[in-house]
GROMACS .gro file of C-alpha atoms in nm:
model
  272
    1MET     CA    1  10.056  12.645   9.664
    2LYS     CA    2   9.969  12.367   9.906
    3SER     CA    3   9.714  12.421  10.182
    4ARG     CA    4   9.827  12.373  10.540
    5PHE     CA    5   9.654  12.034  10.570
    6GLU     CA    6   9.823  11.913  10.250
    7SER     CA    7  10.164  11.984  10.398
    8LYS     CA    8  10.108  11.757  10.698
    9GLU     CA    9  10.220  11.394  10.700
   10TYR     CA   10   9.991  11.127  10.838
   11GLU     CA   11  10.070  10.766  10.924
   12PHE     CA   12   9.731  10.617  10.837
   13LEU     CA   13   9.591  10.865  10.583
   14GLU     CA   14   9.681  10.988  10.237
   15ILE     CA   15   9.561  11.313  10.083
   16GLU     CA   16   9.523  11.408   9.720
   17SER     CA   17   9.396  11.739   9.583
   18ARG     CA   18   9.266  11.821   9.239
   19GLU     CA   19   9.238  12.179   9.121
   20THR     CA   20   8.945  12.248   8.889
   21GLU     CA   21   8.821  12.565   8.727
   22ASP     CA   22   8.558  12.584   9.002
   23GLY     CA   23   8.782  12.505   9.298
   24LYS     CA   24   8.963  12.226   9.478
   25ILE     CA   25   8.844  11.868   9.533
   26VAL     CA   26   9.015  11.689   9.822
   27SER     CA   27   9.043  11.311   9.846
   28ILE     CA   28   9.120  11.137  10.176
   29PHE     CA   29   9.233  10.773  10.167
   30LEU     CA   30   9.233  10.544  10.470
   31ASN     CA   31   9.566  10.361  10.460
   32ASN     CA   32   9.645  10.092  10.715
   33PRO     CA   33   9.802   9.823  10.492
   34THR     CA   34   9.874   9.578  10.773
   35SER     CA   35   9.506   9.530  10.866
   36ARG     CA   36   9.279   9.620  10.574
   37ASN     CA   37   9.250   9.987  10.675
   38SER     CA   38   9.112   9.895  11.016
   39MET     CA   39   9.051  10.186  11.251
   40THR     CA   40   9.312  10.255  11.517
   41TRP     CA   41   9.310  10.527  11.780
   42LYS     CA   42   9.595  10.701  11.596
   43MET     CA   43   9.406  10.688  11.265
   44GLY     CA   44   9.109  10.847  11.441
   45GLU     CA   45   9.319  11.128  11.582
   46GLU     CA   46   9.471  11.192  11.241
   47PHE     CA   47   9.131  11.186  11.072
   48ALA     CA   48   8.982  11.437  11.316
   49ASP     CA   49   9.287  11.661  11.282
   50LEU     CA   50   9.261  11.655  10.903
   51ILE     CA   51   8.888  11.733  10.902
   52HIS     CA   52   8.948  12.021  11.145
   53SER     CA   53   9.229  12.156  10.926
   54ILE     CA   54   9.010  12.146  10.614
   55LYS     CA   55   8.733  12.333  10.797
   56LYS     CA   56   8.981  12.605  10.895
   57GLU     CA   57   9.084  12.681  10.535
   58LYS     CA   58   8.996  13.031  10.413
   59VAL     CA   59   8.881  12.882  10.084
   60LEU     CA   60   8.702  12.552  10.138
   61PRO     CA   61   8.723  12.271   9.884
   62ARG     CA   62   8.416  12.227   9.667
   63ALA     CA   63   8.384  11.861   9.769
   64VAL     CA   64   8.565  11.593   9.970
   65ILE     CA   65   8.598  11.225   9.876
   66ILE     CA   66   8.665  10.955  10.139
   67SER     CA   67   8.805  10.628  10.005
   68GLY     CA   68   9.051  10.351  10.092
   69ARG     CA   69   9.386  10.221   9.978
   70ASN     CA   70   9.490   9.854   9.972
   71ASP     CA   71   9.193   9.740   9.761
   72VAL     CA   72   8.951   9.781  10.054
   73PHE     CA   73   8.757  10.060  10.221
   74CYS     CA   74   8.771   9.970  10.591
   75ALA     CA   75   8.757   9.646  10.791
   76GLY     CA   76   8.619   9.820  11.100
   77GLY     CA   77   8.782   9.845  11.441
   78ASP     CA   78   9.141   9.725  11.476
   79LEU     CA   79   9.174   9.398  11.670
   80ASN     CA   80   9.433   9.536  11.911
   81LEU     CA   81   9.207   9.832  11.980
   82LEU     CA   82   8.911   9.603  12.047
   83ARG     CA   83   9.123   9.388  12.276
   84SER     CA   84   9.227   9.695  12.475
   85PHE     CA   85   8.860   9.776  12.540
   86SER     CA   86   8.811   9.435  12.702
   87GLU     CA   87   9.082   9.527  12.953
   88LYS     CA   88   8.933   9.864  13.059
   89THR     CA   89   8.661   9.954  13.305
   90PHE     CA   90   8.305  10.046  13.214
   91SER     CA   91   8.372  10.416  13.284
   92GLN     CA   92   8.691  10.420  13.079
   93ASN     CA   93   8.523  10.257  12.781
   94ARG     CA   94   8.219  10.483  12.796
   95ARG     CA   95   8.448  10.786  12.781
   96ASP     CA   96   8.686  10.647  12.519
   97MET     CA   97   8.419  10.514  12.284
   98ARG     CA   98   8.242  10.849  12.272
   99LYS     CA   99   8.572  11.015  12.185
  100PHE     CA  100   8.657  10.750  11.924
  101TYR     CA  101   8.323  10.795  11.748
  102GLY     CA  102   8.382  11.169  11.740
  103PHE     CA  103   8.714  11.130  11.560
  104PHE     CA  104   8.559  10.974  11.251
  105LEU     CA  105   8.213  11.127  11.259
  106SER     CA  106   8.372  11.472  11.253
  107VAL     CA  107   8.331  11.425  10.878
  108ARG     CA  108   7.960  11.491  10.933
  109LYS     CA  109   8.049  11.848  11.035
  110LEU     CA  110   8.234  11.935  10.715
  111PRO     CA  111   8.039  12.222  10.553
  112VAL     CA  112   8.098  12.087  10.200
  113PRO     CA  113   7.958  11.778  10.022
  114VAL     CA  114   8.134  11.456  10.124
  115ILE     CA  115   8.129  11.149   9.899
  116ALA     CA  116   8.218  10.800  10.022
  117ALA     CA  117   8.396  10.616   9.741
  118VAL     CA  118   8.349  10.271   9.892
  119ASN     CA  119   8.603  10.086   9.679
  120GLY     CA  120   8.587   9.754   9.862
  121HIS     CA  121   8.473   9.581  10.179
  122ALA     CA  122   8.336   9.804  10.457
  123ILE     CA  123   8.256   9.631  10.785
  124GLY     CA  124   8.116   9.750  11.117
  125ALA     CA  125   8.247  10.095  11.206
  126GLY     CA  126   8.395  10.120  10.856
  127LEU     CA  127   8.046  10.093  10.706
  128SER     CA  128   7.918  10.342  10.964
  129LEU     CA  129   8.172  10.595  10.838
  130THR     CA  130   8.017  10.579  10.490
  131PHE     CA  131   7.675  10.651  10.645
  132GLY     CA  132   7.823  10.967  10.794
  133CYS     CA  133   7.900  11.097  10.446
  134ASP     CA  134   7.647  11.275  10.225
  135LEU     CA  135   7.660  11.052   9.917
  136ARG     CA  136   7.793  10.703   9.856
  137ILE     CA  137   7.931  10.509   9.558
  138PHE     CA  138   7.968  10.137   9.632
  139ALA     CA  139   8.172   9.868   9.462
  140GLU     CA  140   7.937   9.609   9.314
  141GLU     CA  141   8.149   9.320   9.440
  142GLY     CA  142   8.222   9.468   9.782
  143LYS     CA  143   8.096   9.303  10.100
  144TYR     CA  144   7.926   9.523  10.358
  145SER     CA  145   7.795   9.442  10.705
  146PHE     CA  146   7.708   9.588  11.043
  147ASN     CA  147   7.859   9.288  11.222
  148PHE     CA  148   7.852   9.439  11.572
  149VAL     CA  149   7.607   9.195  11.733
  150ARG     CA  150   7.804   8.905  11.588
  151LEU     CA  151   8.101   9.038  11.785
  152GLY     CA  152   7.903   9.058  12.106
  153ILE     CA  153   7.866   9.438  12.113
  154HIS     CA  154   7.596   9.697  12.057
  155PRO     CA  155   7.627   9.879  11.721
  156GLY     CA  156   7.852  10.186  11.742
  157MET     CA  157   7.995  10.475  11.541
  158GLY     CA  158   7.647  10.622  11.514
  159SER     CA  159   7.506  10.326  11.322
  160SER     CA  160   7.203  10.286  11.551
  161PHE     CA  161   7.100  10.638  11.446
  162LEU     CA  162   7.242  10.668  11.094
  163SER     CA  163   7.112  10.337  10.961
  164PRO     CA  164   6.744  10.401  11.045
  165GLU     CA  165   6.787  10.764  10.937
  166LEU     CA  166   6.900  10.661  10.589
  167LEU     CA  167   6.704  10.340  10.537
  168GLY     CA  168   6.407  10.362  10.773
  169LYS     CA  169   6.353  10.160  11.089
  170SER     CA  170   6.250   9.842  10.909
  171LEU     CA  171   6.548   9.793  10.678
  172GLY     CA  172   6.793   9.981  10.899
  173GLY     CA  173   6.690   9.771  11.198
  174ARG     CA  174   6.715   9.453  10.994
  175LEU     CA  175   7.076   9.521  10.892
  176LEU     CA  176   7.172   9.601  11.251
  177LEU     CA  177   6.989   9.310  11.412
  178THR     CA  178   7.099   9.040  11.170
  179GLY     CA  179   7.450   9.163  11.090
  180GLU     CA  180   7.384   9.026  10.741
  181THR     CA  181   7.628   9.085  10.457
  182PHE     CA  182   7.515   9.264  10.142
  183ASP     CA  183   7.681   9.378   9.820
  184GLY     CA  184   7.696   9.704   9.629
  185LYS     CA  185   7.404   9.618   9.404
  186PHE     CA  186   7.179   9.577   9.708
  187ALA     CA  187   7.308   9.909   9.846
  188LYS     CA  188   7.197  10.085   9.528
  189THR     CA  189   6.863   9.906   9.512
  190CYS     CA  190   6.769  10.007   9.867
  191GLY     CA  191   6.880  10.368   9.816
  192LEU     CA  192   7.184  10.357  10.041
  193ALA     CA  193   7.421  10.413   9.747
  194LEU     CA  194   7.372  10.669   9.474
  195ASP     CA  195   7.542  10.424   9.240
  196SER     CA  196   7.710  10.084   9.236
  197VAL     CA  197   7.990  10.017   8.988
  198PRO     CA  198   8.283   9.775   8.948
  199LYS     CA  199   8.553   9.829   9.209
  200SER     CA  200   8.796   9.971   8.955
  201GLU     CA  201   8.548  10.247   8.863
  202VAL     CA  202   8.438  10.357   9.211
  203TYR     CA  203   8.684  10.641   9.259
  204SER     CA  204   8.642  10.782   8.908
  205ARG     CA  205   8.262  10.773   8.949
  206ALA     CA  206   8.299  10.957   9.281
  207MET     CA  207   8.525  11.214   9.117
  208ASP     CA  208   8.270  11.273   8.840
  209LEU     CA  209   8.009  11.332   9.108
  210ALA     CA  210   8.242  11.571   9.294
  211LEU     CA  211   8.304  11.766   8.974
  212SER     CA  212   7.930  11.795   8.921
  213LEU     CA  213   7.877  11.918   9.278
  214SER     CA  214   8.154  12.173   9.236
  215LYS     CA  215   7.936  12.353   8.979
  216ALA     CA  216   7.677  12.436   9.246
  217ALA     CA  217   7.691  12.756   9.452
  218PRO     CA  218   7.919  12.678   9.747
  219LEU     CA  219   7.745  12.905   9.998
  220ALA     CA  220   7.410  12.748   9.915
  221LEU     CA  221   7.553  12.399   9.966
  222GLN     CA  222   7.705  12.502  10.299
  223GLU     CA  223   7.373  12.636  10.426
  224LEU     CA  224   7.196  12.325  10.301
  225LYS     CA  225   7.431  12.097  10.494
  226LYS     CA  226   7.357  12.291  10.813
  227ASN     CA  227   6.988  12.221  10.769
  228LEU     CA  228   7.002  11.860  10.647
  229TYR     CA  229   7.134  11.703  10.964
  230SER     CA  230   7.072  11.723  11.335
  231TRP     CA  231   7.401  11.680  11.522
  232LYS     CA  232   7.210  11.705  11.850
  233GLN     CA  233   7.012  11.389  11.774
  234LEU     CA  234   7.321  11.203  11.656
  235ASP     CA  235   7.516  11.314  11.963
  236SER     CA  236   7.242  11.178  12.189
  237ALA     CA  237   7.257  10.843  12.006
  238LEU     CA  238   7.638  10.833  12.035
  239LYS     CA  239   7.618  10.875  12.412
  240LYS     CA  240   7.376  10.582  12.437
  241GLU     CA  241   7.594  10.370  12.207
  242ALA     CA  242   7.906  10.445  12.411
  243GLU     CA  243   7.733  10.335  12.731
  244SER     CA  244   7.594  10.018  12.573
  245GLN     CA  245   7.925   9.920  12.415
  246ALA     CA  246   8.109   9.994  12.740
  247ARG     CA  247   7.876   9.750  12.915
  248ASN     CA  248   7.934   9.487  12.646
  249PHE     CA  249   8.312   9.524  12.651
  250ILE     CA  250   8.332   9.399  13.009
  251SER     CA  251   8.107   9.097  12.942
  252ASP     CA  252   8.214   8.734  12.912
  253ASP     CA  253   8.062   8.732  12.563
  254PHE     CA  254   8.306   8.995  12.440
  255LYS     CA  255   8.600   8.812  12.596
  256GLU     CA  256   8.475   8.510  12.398
  257THR     CA  257   8.472   8.726  12.084
  258ILE     CA  258   8.839   8.815  12.122
  259LYS     CA  259   8.932   8.455  12.202
  260SER     CA  260   8.741   8.319  11.902
  261ILE     CA  261   8.907   8.568  11.665
  262LEU     CA  262   9.251   8.468  11.786
  263GLU     CA  263   9.159   8.099  11.758
  264LYS     CA  264   8.993   8.155  11.418
  265ARG     CA  265   8.659   8.001  11.506
  266GLU     CA  266   8.298   8.104  11.557
  267PRO     CA  267   8.222   8.253  11.902
  268LYS     CA  268   7.989   8.075  12.144
  269PHE     CA  269   7.790   8.333  12.336
  270THR     CA  270   7.628   8.261  12.671
  271GLY     CA  271   7.463   8.595  12.751
  272LYS     CA  272   7.697   8.670  13.041
   0.00000   0.00000   0.00000
């Protein structure tokens, strides 16, 4: 019998469930085929609704896998969404960005292990989403980057907190400040990814990990997740990010970002 969340239809998400002798494993796939699974407001609302529905189940899944369709994980924020921010006021953006972060980082509040099966490129907020998961499997050939500063905006989606939390201030700060691109092998070497495998093997490797986790005592894992993370600290960082990004969105530099994307050229920032 299907769970309530499995019976719902989503525009930008797909759900698969696998019954095992120890319980259910749920897989969530980002699916925005027109723009490399980029994050839209509607996708965020659907994602938060799905996470909430899973949390409300009487019998929780043993593990959840987050992955992507269309041969990519997530290209970050949708261009039309970004353009809309440039047309809003500081106050509107500060409010909306905080809400948008909350949609996707609701995954952090799931009381079961969450595995990011990063099956392809993950950029900006898309990469931040993987940091919000408990464990990560990266595609060796995937390209990953916190490209926020190269778009004229402060890092968002919790990355200014999650990156130093996972990698330390030195490496985490480096990836945020430079916006450099790295591959799956680097992610494994620096400890960001539990494993790095060819793209075609990412999901199966994540499923093997989920099956292994499903053997552990579920109540013990749920208590452990409560104690591993501080939502209060992350929430404080998200408020600061929302304010900083809201300030950047009304700058001339961000208007230049949008213009350069549409004209398919490098932006020329002036600091205004």
